[in-house]
mmCIF file of C-alpha atoms in Angstrom:
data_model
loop_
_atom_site.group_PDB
_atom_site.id
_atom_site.type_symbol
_atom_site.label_atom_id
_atom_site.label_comp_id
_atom_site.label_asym_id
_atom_site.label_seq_id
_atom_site.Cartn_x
_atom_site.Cartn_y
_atom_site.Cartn_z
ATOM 1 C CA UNK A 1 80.055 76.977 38.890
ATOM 2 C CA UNK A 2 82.031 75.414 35.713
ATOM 3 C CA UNK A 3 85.287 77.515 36.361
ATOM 4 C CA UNK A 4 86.806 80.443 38.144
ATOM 5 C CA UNK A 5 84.576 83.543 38.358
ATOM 6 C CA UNK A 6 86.125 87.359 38.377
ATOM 7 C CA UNK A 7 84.016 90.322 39.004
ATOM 8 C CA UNK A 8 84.032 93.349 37.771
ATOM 9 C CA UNK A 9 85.608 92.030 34.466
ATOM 10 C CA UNK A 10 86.671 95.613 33.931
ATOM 11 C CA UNK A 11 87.515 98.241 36.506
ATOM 12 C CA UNK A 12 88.518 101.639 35.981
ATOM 13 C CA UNK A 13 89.030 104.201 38.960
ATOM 14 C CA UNK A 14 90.755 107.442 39.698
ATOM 15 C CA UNK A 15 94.098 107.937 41.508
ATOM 16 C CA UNK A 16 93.736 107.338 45.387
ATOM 17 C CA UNK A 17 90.436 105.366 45.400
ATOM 18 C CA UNK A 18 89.636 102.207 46.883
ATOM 19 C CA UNK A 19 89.093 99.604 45.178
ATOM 20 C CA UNK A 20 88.193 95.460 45.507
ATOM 21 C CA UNK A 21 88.133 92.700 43.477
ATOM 22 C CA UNK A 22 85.652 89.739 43.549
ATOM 23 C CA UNK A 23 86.847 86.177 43.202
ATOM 24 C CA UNK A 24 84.676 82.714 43.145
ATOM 25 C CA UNK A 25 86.597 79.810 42.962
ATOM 26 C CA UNK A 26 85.951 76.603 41.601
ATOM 27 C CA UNK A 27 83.581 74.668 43.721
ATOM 28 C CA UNK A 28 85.555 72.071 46.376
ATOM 29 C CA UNK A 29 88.847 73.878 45.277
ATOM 30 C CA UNK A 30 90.806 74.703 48.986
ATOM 31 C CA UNK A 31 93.901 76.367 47.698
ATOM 32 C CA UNK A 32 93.211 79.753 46.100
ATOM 33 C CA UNK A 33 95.863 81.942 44.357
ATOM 34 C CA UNK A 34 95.552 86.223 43.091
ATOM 35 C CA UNK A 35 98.421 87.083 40.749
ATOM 36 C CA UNK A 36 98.794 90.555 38.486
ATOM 37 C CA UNK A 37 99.841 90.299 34.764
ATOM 38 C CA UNK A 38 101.401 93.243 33.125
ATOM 39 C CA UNK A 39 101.620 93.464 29.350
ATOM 40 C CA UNK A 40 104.003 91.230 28.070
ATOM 41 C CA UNK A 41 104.577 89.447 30.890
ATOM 42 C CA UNK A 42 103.855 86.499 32.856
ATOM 43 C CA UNK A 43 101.862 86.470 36.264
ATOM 44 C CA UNK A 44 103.046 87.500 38.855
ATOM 45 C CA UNK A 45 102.499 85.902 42.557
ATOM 46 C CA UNK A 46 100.519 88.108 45.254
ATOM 47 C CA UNK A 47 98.541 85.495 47.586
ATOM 48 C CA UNK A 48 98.140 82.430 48.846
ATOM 49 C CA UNK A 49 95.369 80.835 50.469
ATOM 50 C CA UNK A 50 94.799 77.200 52.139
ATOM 51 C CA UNK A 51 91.288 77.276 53.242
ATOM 52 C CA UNK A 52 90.500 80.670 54.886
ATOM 53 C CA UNK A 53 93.885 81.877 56.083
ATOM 54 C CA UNK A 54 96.516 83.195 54.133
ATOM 55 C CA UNK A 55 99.666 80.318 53.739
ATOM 56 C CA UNK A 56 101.818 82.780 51.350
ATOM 57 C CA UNK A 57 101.273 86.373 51.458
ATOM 58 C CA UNK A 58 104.929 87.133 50.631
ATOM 59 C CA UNK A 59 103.608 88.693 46.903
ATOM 60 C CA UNK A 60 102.260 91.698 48.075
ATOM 61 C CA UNK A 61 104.235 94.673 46.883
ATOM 62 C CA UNK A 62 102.805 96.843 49.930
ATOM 63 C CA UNK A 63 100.367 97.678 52.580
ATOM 64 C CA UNK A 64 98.299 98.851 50.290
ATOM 65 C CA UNK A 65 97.483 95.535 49.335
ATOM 66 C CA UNK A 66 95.422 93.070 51.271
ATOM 67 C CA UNK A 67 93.341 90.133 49.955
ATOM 68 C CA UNK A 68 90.854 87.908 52.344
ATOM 69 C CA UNK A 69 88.635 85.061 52.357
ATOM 70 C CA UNK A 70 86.460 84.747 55.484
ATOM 71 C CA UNK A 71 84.362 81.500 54.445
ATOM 72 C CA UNK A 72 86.814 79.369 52.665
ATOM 73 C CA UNK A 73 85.227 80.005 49.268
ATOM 74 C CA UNK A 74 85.214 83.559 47.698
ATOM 75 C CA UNK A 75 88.015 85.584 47.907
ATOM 76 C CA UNK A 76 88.182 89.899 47.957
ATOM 77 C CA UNK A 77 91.658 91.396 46.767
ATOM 78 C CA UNK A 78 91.312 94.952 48.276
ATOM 79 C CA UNK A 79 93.932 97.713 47.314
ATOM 80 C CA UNK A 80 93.895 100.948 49.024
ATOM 81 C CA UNK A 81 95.081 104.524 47.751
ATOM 82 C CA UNK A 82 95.391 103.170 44.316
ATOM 83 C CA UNK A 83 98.555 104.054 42.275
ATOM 84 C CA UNK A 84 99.007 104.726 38.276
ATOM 85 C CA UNK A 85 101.430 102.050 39.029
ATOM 86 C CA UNK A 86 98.208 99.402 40.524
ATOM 87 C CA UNK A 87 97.294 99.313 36.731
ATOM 88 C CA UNK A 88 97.165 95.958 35.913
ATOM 89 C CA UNK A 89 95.454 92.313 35.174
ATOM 90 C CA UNK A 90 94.659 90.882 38.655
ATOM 91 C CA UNK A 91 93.931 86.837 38.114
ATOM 92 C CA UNK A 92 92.462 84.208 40.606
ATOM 93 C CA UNK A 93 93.412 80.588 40.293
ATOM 94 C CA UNK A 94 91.916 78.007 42.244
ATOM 95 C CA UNK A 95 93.261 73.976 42.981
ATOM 96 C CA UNK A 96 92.361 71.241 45.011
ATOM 97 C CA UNK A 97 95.543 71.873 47.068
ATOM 98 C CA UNK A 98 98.782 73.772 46.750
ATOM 99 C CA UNK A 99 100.352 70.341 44.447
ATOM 100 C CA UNK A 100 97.677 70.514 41.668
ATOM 101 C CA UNK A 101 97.547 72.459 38.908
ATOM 102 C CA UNK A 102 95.669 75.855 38.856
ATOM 103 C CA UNK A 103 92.391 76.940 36.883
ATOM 104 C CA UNK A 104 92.673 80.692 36.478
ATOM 105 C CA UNK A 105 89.548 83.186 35.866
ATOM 106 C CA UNK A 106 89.059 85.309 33.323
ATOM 107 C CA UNK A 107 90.837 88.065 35.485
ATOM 108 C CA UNK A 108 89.799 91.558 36.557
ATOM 109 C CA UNK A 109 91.354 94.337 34.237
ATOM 110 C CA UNK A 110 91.892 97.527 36.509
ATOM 111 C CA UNK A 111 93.209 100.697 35.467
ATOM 112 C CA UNK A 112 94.237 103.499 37.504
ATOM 113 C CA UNK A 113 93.588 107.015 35.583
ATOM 114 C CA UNK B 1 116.796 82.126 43.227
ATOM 115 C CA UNK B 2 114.136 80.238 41.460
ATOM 116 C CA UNK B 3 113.964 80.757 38.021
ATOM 117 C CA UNK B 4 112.297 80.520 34.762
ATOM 118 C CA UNK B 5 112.775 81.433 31.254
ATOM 119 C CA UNK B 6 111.152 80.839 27.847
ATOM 120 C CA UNK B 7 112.634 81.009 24.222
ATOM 121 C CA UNK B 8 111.831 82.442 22.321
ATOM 122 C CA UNK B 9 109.961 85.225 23.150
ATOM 123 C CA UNK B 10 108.120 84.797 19.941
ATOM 124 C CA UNK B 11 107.449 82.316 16.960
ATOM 125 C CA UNK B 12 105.934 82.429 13.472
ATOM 126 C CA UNK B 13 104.806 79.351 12.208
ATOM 127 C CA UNK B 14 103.034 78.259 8.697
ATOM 128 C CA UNK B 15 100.048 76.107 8.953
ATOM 129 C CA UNK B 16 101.782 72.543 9.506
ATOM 130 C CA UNK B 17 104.876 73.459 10.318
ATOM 131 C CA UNK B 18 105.878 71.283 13.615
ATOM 132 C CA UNK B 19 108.566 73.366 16.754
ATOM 133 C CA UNK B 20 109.308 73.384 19.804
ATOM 134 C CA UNK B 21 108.885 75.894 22.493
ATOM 135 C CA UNK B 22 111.340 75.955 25.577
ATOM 136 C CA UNK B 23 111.147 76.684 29.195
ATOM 137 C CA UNK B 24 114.197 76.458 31.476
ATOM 138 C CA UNK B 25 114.739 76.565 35.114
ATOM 139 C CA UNK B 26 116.267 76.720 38.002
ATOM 140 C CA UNK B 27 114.907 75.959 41.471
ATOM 141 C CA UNK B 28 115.842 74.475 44.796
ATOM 142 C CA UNK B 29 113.525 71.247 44.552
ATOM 143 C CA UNK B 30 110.741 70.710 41.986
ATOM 144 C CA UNK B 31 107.333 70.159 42.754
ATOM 145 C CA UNK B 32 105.881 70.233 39.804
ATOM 146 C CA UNK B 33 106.293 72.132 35.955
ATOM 147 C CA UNK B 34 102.808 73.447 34.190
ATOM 148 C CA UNK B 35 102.384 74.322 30.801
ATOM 149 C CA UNK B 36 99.491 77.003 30.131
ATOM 150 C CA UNK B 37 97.821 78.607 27.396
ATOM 151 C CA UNK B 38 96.935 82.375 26.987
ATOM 152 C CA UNK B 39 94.858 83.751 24.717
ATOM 153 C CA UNK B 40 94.522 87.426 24.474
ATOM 154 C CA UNK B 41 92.072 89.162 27.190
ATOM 155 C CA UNK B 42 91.771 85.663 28.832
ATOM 156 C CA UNK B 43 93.301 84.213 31.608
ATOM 157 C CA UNK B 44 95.701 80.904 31.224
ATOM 158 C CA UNK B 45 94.167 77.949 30.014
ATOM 159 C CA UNK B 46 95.654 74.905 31.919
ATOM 160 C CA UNK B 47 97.677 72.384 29.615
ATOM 161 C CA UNK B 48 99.950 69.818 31.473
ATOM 162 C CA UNK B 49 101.752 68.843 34.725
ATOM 163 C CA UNK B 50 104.974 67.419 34.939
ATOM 164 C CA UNK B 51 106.951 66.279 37.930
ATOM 165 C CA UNK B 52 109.658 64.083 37.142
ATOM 166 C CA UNK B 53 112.436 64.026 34.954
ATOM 167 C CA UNK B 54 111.659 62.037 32.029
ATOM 168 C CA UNK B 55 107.917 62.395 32.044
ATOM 169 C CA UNK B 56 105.932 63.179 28.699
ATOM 170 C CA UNK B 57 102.326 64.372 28.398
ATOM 171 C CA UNK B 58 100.338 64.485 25.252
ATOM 172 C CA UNK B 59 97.138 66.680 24.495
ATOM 173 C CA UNK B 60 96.140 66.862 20.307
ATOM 174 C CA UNK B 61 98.735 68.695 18.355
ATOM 175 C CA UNK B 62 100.887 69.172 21.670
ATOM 176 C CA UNK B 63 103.529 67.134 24.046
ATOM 177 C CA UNK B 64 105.266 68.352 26.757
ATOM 178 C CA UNK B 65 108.707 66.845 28.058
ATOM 179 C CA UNK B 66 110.691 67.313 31.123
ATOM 180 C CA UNK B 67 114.720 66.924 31.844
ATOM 181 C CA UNK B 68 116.525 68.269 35.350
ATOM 182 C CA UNK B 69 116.810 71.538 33.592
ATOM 183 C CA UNK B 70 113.753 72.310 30.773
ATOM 184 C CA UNK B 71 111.051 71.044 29.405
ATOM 185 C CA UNK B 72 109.800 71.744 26.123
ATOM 186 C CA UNK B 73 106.505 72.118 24.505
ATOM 187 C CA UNK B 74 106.225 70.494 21.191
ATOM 188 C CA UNK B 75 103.676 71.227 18.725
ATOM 189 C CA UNK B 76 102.916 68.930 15.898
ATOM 190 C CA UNK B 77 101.145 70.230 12.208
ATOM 191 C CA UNK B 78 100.059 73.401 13.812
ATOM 192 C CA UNK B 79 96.759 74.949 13.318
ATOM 193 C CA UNK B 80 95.766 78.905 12.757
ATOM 194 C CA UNK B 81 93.819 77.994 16.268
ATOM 195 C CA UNK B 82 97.242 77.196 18.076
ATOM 196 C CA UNK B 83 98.305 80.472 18.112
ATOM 197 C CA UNK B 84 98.247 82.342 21.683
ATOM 198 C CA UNK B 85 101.152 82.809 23.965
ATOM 199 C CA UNK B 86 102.012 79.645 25.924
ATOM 200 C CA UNK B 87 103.314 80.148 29.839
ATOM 201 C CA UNK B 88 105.575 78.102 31.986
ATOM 202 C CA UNK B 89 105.217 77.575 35.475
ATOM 203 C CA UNK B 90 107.167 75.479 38.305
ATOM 204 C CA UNK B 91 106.338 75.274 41.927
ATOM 205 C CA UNK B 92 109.432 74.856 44.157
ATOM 206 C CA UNK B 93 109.387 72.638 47.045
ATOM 207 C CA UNK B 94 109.236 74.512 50.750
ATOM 208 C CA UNK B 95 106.958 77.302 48.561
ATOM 209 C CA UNK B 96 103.151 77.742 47.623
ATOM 210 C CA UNK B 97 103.467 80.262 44.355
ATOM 211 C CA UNK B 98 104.009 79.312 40.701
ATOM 212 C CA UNK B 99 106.858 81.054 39.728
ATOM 213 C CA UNK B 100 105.939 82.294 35.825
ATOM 214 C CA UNK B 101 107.722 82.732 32.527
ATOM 215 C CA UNK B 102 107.148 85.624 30.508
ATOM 216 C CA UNK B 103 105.923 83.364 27.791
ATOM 217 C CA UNK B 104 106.214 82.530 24.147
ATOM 218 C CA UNK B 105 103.522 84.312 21.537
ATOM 219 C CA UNK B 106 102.949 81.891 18.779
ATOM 220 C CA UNK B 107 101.351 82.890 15.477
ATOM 221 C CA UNK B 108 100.557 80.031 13.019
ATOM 222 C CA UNK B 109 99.743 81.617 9.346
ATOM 223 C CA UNK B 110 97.339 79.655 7.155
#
């Protein structure tokens, strides 16, 4: 595809669900990044991955929180027992490599009511 | 503790009327600096990279430089279309993450 590719675009789920995010990178792109915006403020770092494993997972606030990406290519951010608190912008980048500048998607906006 | 913060916070500009938006920081080794653009309910819109000290990039109405300590984004005869908030990243040597800015929302009136 042309860019970075979030799915759904919009997610809104109840206190305690489960709940996962789609991400499809940028064709040939190896490194792949998730990082939450709040209102106002920049993004913040969750994951890092080079290939299929996660390099950099040191952004997770919690257990809660895991992200994978079993072929290299799309990515899943999965968040369990969701919290008011998970409310959020959650964005994917993707690069050639962890020196080259990012192209972020459109991101996934998820509310927790 | 790596570091980065952008000034100010927010800008109002009149159609033409050239500035400069600033991003400083403070990190152990620099990899590389990134300019991005955000427009509201999108996600950042690549710009520039910078890695060295000295460095300048140009794209339109916009140049981005880069000392040992900040870099600043410079915007020339701004347009109504410039404004969006415009984020700062750096990417620290011995790390994978971007470390963010809280950016700067810039509103050019016609």
């Amino acid at each position: 595809g042309a860019g970075v590719s979030q799915t759904p675009s919009n997610k809104v789920t109840e206190k305690g669900k489960y709940v996962e995010l789609r991400c499809d990178p940028i064709s040939g792109h190896t490194a792949l990044y998730w990082y939450r915006q709040s209102l106002g403020q920049g993004p913040e770092f969750l994951i890092y991955f080079q290939g299929t494993g996660a390099a950099d997972d040191s952004g997770l606030p919690n257990d809660r929180f895991f992200a994978v990406r079993p072929e290299g290519s799309v990515s899943t951010l999965k968040i369990q027992r969701t919290e008011r608190g998970d409310s959020a912008v959650y964005l994917c980048a993707s690069s050639y490599g962890r020196d080259a500048e990012a192209f972020f998607g459109q991101g996934t906006r998820l509310t927790v009511v | 503790e790596d570091q980065v913060t952008q000034s100010p916070e927010a800008l109002r500009l009149q159609e033409g009327e050239s500035s400069s938006l600033n991003c400083s920081y403070t990190v152990s080794g620099l990899r590389g600096l990134f300019w991005y653009r955000q427009d509201p309910g999108k996600g950042p819109e690549f710009l520039f990279t910078l890695y060295s000290a000295g460095e300048e990039k140009e794209k339109e109405r916009l140049k981005a430089t880069l000392t040992k300590k900040e870099s600043f984004l410079h915007i020339t005869a701004p347009k109504p279309e410039d404004s969006a908030t415009y984020l700062c990243a750096v990417h620290a040597s011995g790390t994978y993450k971007y470390i963010f800015g809280t950016g700067t929302r810039l509103k050019v009136l016609a």
